[in-house]
PDB file of C-alpha atoms in Angstrom:
ATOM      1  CA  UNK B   1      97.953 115.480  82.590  1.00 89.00           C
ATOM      2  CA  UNK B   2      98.566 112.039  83.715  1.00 95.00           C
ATOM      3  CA  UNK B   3      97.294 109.892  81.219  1.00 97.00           C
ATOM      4  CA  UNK B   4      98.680 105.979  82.450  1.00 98.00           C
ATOM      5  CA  UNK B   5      99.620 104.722  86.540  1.00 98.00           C
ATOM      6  CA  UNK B   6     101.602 101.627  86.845  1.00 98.00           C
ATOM      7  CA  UNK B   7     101.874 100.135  89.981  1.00 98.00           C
ATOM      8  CA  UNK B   8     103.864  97.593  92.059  1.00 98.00           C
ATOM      9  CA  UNK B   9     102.136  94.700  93.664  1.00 98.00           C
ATOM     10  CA  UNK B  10     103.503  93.961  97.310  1.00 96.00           C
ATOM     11  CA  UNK B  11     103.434  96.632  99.554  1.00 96.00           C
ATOM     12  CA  UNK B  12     101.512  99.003  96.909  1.00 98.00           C
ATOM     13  CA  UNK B  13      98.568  96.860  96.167  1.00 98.00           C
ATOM     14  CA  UNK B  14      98.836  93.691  98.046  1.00 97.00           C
ATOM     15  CA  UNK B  15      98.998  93.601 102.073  1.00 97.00           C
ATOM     16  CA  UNK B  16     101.180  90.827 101.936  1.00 95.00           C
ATOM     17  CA  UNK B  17     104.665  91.944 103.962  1.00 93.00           C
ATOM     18  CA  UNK B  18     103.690  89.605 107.093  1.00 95.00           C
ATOM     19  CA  UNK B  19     102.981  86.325 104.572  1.00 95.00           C
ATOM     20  CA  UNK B  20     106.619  87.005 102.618  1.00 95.00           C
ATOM     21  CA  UNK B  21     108.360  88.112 106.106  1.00 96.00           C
ATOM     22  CA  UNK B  22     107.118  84.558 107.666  1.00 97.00           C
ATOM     23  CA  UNK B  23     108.432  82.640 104.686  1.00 96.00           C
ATOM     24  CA  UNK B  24     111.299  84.291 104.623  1.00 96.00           C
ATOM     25  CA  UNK B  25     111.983  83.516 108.485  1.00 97.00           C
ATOM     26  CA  UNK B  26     111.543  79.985 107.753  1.00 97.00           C
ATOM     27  CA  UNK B  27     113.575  79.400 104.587  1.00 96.00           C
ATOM     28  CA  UNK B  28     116.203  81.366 106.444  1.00 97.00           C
ATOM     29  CA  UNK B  29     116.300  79.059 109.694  1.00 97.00           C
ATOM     30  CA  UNK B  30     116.420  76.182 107.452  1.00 96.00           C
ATOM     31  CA  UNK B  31     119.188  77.450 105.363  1.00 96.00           C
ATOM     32  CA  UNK B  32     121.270  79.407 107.539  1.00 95.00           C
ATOM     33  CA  UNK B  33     120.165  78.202 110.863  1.00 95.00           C
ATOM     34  CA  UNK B  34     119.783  81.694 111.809  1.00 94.00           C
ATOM     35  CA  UNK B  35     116.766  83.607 113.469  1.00 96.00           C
ATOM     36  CA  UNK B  36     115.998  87.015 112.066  1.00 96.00           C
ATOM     37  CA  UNK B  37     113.730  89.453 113.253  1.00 96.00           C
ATOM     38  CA  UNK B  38     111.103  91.097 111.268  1.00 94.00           C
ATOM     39  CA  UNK B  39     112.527  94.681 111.266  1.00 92.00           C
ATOM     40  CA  UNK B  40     116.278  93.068 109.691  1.00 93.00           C
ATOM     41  CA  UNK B  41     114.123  91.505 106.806  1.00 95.00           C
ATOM     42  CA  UNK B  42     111.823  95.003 105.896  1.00 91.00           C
ATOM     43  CA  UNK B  43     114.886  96.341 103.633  1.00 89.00           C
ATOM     44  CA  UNK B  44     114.558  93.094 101.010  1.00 91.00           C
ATOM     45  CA  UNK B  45     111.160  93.533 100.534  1.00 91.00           C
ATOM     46  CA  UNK B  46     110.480  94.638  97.402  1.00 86.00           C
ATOM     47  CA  UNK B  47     113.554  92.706  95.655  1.00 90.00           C
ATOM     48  CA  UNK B  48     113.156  89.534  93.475  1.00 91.00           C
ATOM     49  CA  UNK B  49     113.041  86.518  95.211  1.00 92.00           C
ATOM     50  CA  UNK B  50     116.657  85.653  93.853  1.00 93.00           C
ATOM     51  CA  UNK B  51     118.255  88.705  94.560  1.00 93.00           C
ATOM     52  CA  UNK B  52     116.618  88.997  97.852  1.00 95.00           C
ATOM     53  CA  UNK B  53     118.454  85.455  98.935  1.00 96.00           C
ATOM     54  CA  UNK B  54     121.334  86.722  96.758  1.00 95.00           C
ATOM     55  CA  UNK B  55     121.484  89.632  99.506  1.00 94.00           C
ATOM     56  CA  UNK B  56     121.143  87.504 102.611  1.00 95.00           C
ATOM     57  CA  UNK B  57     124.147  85.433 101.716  1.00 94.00           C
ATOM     58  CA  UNK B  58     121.687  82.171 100.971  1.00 94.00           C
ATOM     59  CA  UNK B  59     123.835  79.591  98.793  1.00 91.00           C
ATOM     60  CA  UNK B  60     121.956  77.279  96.108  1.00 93.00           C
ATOM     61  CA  UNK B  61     119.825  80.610  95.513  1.00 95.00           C
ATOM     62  CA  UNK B  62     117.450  79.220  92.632  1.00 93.00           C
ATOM     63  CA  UNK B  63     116.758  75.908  94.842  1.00 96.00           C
ATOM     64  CA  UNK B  64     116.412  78.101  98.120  1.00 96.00           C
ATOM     65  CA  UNK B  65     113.833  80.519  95.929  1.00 93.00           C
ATOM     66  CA  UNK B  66     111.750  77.429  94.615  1.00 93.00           C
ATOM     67  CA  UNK B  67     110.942  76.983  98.404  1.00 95.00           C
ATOM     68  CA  UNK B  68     110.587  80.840  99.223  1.00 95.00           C
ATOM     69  CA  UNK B  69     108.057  80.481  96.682  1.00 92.00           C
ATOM     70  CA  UNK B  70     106.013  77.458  97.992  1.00 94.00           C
ATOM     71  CA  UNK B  71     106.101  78.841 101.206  1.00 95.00           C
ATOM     72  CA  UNK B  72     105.248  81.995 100.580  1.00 94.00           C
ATOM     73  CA  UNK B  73     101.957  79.956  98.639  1.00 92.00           C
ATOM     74  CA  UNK B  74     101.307  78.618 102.071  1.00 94.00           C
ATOM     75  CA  UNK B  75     101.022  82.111 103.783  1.00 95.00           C
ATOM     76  CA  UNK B  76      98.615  83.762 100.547  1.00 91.00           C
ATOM     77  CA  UNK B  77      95.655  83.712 103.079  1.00 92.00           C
ATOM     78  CA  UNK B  78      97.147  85.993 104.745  1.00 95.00           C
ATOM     79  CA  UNK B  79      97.272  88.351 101.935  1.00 96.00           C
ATOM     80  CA  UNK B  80      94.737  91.226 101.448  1.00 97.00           C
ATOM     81  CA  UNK B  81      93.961  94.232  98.603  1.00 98.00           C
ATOM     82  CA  UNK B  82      94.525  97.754 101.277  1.00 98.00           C
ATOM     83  CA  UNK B  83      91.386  99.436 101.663  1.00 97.00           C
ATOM     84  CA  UNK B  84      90.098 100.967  98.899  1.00 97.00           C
ATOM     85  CA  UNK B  85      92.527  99.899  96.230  1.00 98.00           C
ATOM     86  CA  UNK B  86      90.138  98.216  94.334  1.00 98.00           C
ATOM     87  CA  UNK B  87      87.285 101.259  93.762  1.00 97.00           C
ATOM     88  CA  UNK B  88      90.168 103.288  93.296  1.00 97.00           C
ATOM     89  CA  UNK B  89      91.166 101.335  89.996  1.00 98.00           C
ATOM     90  CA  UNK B  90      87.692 100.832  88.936  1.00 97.00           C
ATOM     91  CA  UNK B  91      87.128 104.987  89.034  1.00 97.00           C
ATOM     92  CA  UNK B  92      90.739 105.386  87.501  1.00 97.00           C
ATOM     93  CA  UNK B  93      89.836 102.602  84.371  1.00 97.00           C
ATOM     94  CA  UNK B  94      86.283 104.324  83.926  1.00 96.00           C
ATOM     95  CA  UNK B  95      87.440 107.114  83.372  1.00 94.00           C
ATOM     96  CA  UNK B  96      90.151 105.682  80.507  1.00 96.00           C
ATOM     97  CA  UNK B  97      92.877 105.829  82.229  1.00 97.00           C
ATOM     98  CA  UNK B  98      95.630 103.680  81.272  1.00 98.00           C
ATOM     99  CA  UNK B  99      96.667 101.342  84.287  1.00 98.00           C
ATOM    100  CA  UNK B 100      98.928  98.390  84.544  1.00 98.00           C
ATOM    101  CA  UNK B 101     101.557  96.455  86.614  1.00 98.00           C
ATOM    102  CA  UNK B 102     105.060  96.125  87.184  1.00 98.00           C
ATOM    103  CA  UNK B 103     106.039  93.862  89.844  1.00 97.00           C
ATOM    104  CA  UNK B 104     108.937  91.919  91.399  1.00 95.00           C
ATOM    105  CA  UNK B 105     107.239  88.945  91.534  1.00 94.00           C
ATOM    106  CA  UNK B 106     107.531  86.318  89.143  1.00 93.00           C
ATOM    107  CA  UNK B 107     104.282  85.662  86.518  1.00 95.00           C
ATOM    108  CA  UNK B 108     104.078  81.917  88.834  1.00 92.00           C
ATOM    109  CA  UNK B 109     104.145  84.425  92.091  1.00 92.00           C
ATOM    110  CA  UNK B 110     101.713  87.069  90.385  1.00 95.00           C
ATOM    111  CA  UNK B 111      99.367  84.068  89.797  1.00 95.00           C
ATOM    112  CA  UNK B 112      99.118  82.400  92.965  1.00 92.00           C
ATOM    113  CA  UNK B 113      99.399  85.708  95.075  1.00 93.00           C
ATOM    114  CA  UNK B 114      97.769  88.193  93.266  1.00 96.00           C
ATOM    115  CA  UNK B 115      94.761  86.960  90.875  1.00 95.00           C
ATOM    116  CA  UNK B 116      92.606  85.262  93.277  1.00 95.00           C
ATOM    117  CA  UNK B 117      91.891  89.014  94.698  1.00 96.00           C
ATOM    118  CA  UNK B 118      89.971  89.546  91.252  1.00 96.00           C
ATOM    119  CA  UNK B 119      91.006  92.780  90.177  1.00 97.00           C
ATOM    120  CA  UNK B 120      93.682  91.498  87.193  1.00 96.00           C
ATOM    121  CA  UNK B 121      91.461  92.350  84.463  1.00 96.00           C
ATOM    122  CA  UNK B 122      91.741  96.163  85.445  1.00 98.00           C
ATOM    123  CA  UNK B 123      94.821  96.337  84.471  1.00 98.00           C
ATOM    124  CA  UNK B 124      95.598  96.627  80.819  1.00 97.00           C
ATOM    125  CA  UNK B 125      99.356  95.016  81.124  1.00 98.00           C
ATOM    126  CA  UNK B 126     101.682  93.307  82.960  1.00 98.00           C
ATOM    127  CA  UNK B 127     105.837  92.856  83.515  1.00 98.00           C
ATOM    128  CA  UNK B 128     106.820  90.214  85.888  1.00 98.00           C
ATOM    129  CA  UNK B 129     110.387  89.680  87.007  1.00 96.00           C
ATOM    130  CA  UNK B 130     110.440  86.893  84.213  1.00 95.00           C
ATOM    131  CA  UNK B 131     110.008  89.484  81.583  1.00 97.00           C
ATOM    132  CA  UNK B 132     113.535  91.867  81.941  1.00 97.00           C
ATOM    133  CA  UNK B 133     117.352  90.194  83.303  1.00 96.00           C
ATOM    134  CA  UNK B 134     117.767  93.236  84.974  1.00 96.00           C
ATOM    135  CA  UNK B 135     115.321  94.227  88.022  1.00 95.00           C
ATOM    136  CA  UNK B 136     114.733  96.687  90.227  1.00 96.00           C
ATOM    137  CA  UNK B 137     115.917  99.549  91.221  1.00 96.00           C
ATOM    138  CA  UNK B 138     117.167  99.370  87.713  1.00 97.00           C
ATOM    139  CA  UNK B 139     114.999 100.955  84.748  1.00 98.00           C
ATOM    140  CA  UNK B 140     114.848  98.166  82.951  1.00 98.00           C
ATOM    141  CA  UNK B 141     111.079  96.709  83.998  1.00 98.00           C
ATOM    142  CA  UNK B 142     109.564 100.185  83.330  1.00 98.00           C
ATOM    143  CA  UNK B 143     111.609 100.592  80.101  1.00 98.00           C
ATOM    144  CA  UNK B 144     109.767  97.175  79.063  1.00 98.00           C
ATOM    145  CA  UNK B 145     105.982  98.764  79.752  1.00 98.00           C
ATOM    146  CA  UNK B 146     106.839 101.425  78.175  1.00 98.00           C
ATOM    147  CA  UNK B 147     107.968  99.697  74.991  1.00 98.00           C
ATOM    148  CA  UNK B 148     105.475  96.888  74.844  1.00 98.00           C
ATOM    149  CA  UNK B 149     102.527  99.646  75.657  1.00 98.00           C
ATOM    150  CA  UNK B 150     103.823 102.355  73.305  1.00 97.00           C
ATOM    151  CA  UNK B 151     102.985 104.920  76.619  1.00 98.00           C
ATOM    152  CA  UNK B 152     104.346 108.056  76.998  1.00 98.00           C
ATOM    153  CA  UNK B 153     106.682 108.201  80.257  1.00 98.00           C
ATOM    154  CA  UNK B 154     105.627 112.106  80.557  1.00 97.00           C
ATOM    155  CA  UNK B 155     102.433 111.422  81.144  1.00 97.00           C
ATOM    156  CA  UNK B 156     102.695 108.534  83.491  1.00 98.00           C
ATOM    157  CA  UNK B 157     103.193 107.761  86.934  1.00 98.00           C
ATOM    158  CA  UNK B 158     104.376 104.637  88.874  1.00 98.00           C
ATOM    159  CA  UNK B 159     102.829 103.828  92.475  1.00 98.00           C
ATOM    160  CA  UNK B 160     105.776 102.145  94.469  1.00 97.00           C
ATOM    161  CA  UNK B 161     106.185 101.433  98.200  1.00 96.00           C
ATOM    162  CA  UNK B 162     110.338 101.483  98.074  1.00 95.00           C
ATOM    163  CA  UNK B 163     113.080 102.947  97.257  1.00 95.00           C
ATOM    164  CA  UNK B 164     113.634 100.391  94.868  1.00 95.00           C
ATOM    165  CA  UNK B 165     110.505 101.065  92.926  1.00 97.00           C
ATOM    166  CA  UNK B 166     111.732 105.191  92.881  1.00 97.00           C
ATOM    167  CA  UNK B 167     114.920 104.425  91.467  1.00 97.00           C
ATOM    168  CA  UNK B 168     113.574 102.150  88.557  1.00 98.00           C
ATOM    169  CA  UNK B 169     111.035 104.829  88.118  1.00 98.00           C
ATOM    170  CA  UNK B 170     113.543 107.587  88.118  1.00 98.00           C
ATOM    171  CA  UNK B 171     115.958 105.793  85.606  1.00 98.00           C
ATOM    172  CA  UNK B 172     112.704 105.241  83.739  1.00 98.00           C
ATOM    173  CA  UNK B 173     112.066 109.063  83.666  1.00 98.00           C
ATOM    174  CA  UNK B 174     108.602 108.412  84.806  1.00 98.00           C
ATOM    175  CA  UNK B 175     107.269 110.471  88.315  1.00 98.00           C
ATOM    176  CA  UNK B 176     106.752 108.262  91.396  1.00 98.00           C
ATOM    177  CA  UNK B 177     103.872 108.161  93.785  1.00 98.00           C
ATOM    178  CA  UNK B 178     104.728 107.118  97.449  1.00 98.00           C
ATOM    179  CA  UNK B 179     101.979 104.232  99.158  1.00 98.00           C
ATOM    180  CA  UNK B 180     102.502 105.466 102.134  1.00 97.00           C
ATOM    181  CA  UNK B 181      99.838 102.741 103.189  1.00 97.00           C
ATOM    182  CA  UNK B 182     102.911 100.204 102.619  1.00 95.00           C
ATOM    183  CA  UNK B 183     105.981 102.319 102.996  1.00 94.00           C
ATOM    184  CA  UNK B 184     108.730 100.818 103.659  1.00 86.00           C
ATOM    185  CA  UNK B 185     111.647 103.049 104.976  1.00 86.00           C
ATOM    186  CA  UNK B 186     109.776 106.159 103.610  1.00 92.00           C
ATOM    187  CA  UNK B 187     112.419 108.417 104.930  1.00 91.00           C
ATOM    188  CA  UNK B 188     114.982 107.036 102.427  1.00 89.00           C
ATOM    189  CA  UNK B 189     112.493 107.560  99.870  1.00 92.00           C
ATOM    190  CA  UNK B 190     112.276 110.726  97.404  1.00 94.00           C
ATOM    191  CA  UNK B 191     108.962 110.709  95.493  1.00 97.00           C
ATOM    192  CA  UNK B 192     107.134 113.503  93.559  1.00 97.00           C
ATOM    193  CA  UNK B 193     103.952 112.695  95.441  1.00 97.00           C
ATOM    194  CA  UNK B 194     102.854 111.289  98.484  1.00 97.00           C
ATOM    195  CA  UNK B 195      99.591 109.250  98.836  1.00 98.00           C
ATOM    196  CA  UNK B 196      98.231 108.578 102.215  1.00 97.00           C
ATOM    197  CA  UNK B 197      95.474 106.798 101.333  1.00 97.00           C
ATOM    198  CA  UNK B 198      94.741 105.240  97.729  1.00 97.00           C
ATOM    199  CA  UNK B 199      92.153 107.916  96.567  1.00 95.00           C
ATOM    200  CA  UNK B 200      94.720 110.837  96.940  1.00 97.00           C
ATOM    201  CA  UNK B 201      95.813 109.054  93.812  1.00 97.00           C
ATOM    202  CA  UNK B 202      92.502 110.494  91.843  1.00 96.00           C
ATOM    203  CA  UNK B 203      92.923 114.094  92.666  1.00 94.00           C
ATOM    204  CA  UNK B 204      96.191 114.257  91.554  1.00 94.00           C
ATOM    205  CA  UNK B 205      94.669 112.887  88.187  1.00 92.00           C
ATOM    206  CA  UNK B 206      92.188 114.975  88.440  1.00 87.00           C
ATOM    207  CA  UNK B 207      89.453 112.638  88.889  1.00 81.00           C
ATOM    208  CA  UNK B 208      88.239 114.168  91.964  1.00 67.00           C
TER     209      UNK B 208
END
């Protein structure tokens, strides 16, 4: 029985893909003086900031990712909770079920992006990219939750939205859960479940 879900942020909680893909765009055209179209920049998402720049060949990468991240501040009204994530975590914590985060962002991003929406304190911990040296797809943020939590990987599930977040949950040894609200290149993407919508995520706990 599935006792704890961990989730990503972007892409699994957080509409936010057209507010990073517009920064991204413009940091991009000011740094490489190069236009990129939406569909080139879908693969990144879901990286660090840094490693995402790292990947598009951007030089001066923790300069570059200062402004990635004040730009991407400029965009946050553009970013919404999908439908129905929030009762969904309100019916999971009722019912004492162990929920938390582990994200890509920073704990500066997770601040400005994600905690105006008003649905932090439903989750009962939190890794940011500035908690691990390693990222994903590696296990490493997982392995963190897991030992700061005490939880027990067997009975716990991640809720990811790339194939970065199933191979840091499979090198975690913890099952993944496909948002196939925010799926990016789902085809590439091997996951124990699939959840159309987010209250598939209570049957399989057996909430409904």
């Amino acid at each position: 029985m599935i006792q704890a879900v961990i989730f990503d942020v972007d892409g699994t909680l957080l509409n936010s893909d057209q507010a990073i893909i517009l920064a991204l765009q413009q940091v991009l055209r000011e740094e490489k003086k190069m236009e990129y179209p939406s569909e080139e920049l879908i693969p990144v998402l879901g990286m660090t900031s840094e490693n995402c720049l790292n990947f598009l060949g951007v030089s001066d990468v923790k300069r570059v990712a200062e402004k990635l991240t004040l730009y991407v501040k400029r965009n946050n009204h553009m970013m919404i909770l999908y439908p129905g994530i929030e009762e969904m975590l309100k019916k999971l914590v009722g019912k004492g079920i162990h929920t938390g985060v582990v994200t890509s962002k920073t704990l500066e991003e997770f601040i400005v992006d994600f905690m105006p929406h008003g649905i932090s304190e439903l989750f009962s911990h939190i890794i940011c990219a500035d908690d691990t040296s390693r990222h994903k797809p590696e296990p490493d943020p997982l392995l963190k939750y897991v030992e700061q939590t005490k939880i027990n990987p067997t009975t716990t599930l991640y809720v990811g939205d790339t194939v970065f977040d199933q191979k840091c949950s499979n090198g975690a040894q913890i099952d993944f859960a496909l948002a196939m609200w925010g799926a990016k290149q789902p085809e590439r993407t091997v996951a124990k479940y699939r959840l159309n919508r987010p209250d598939d995520l209570l049957r399989i706990v057996g909430l409904e």
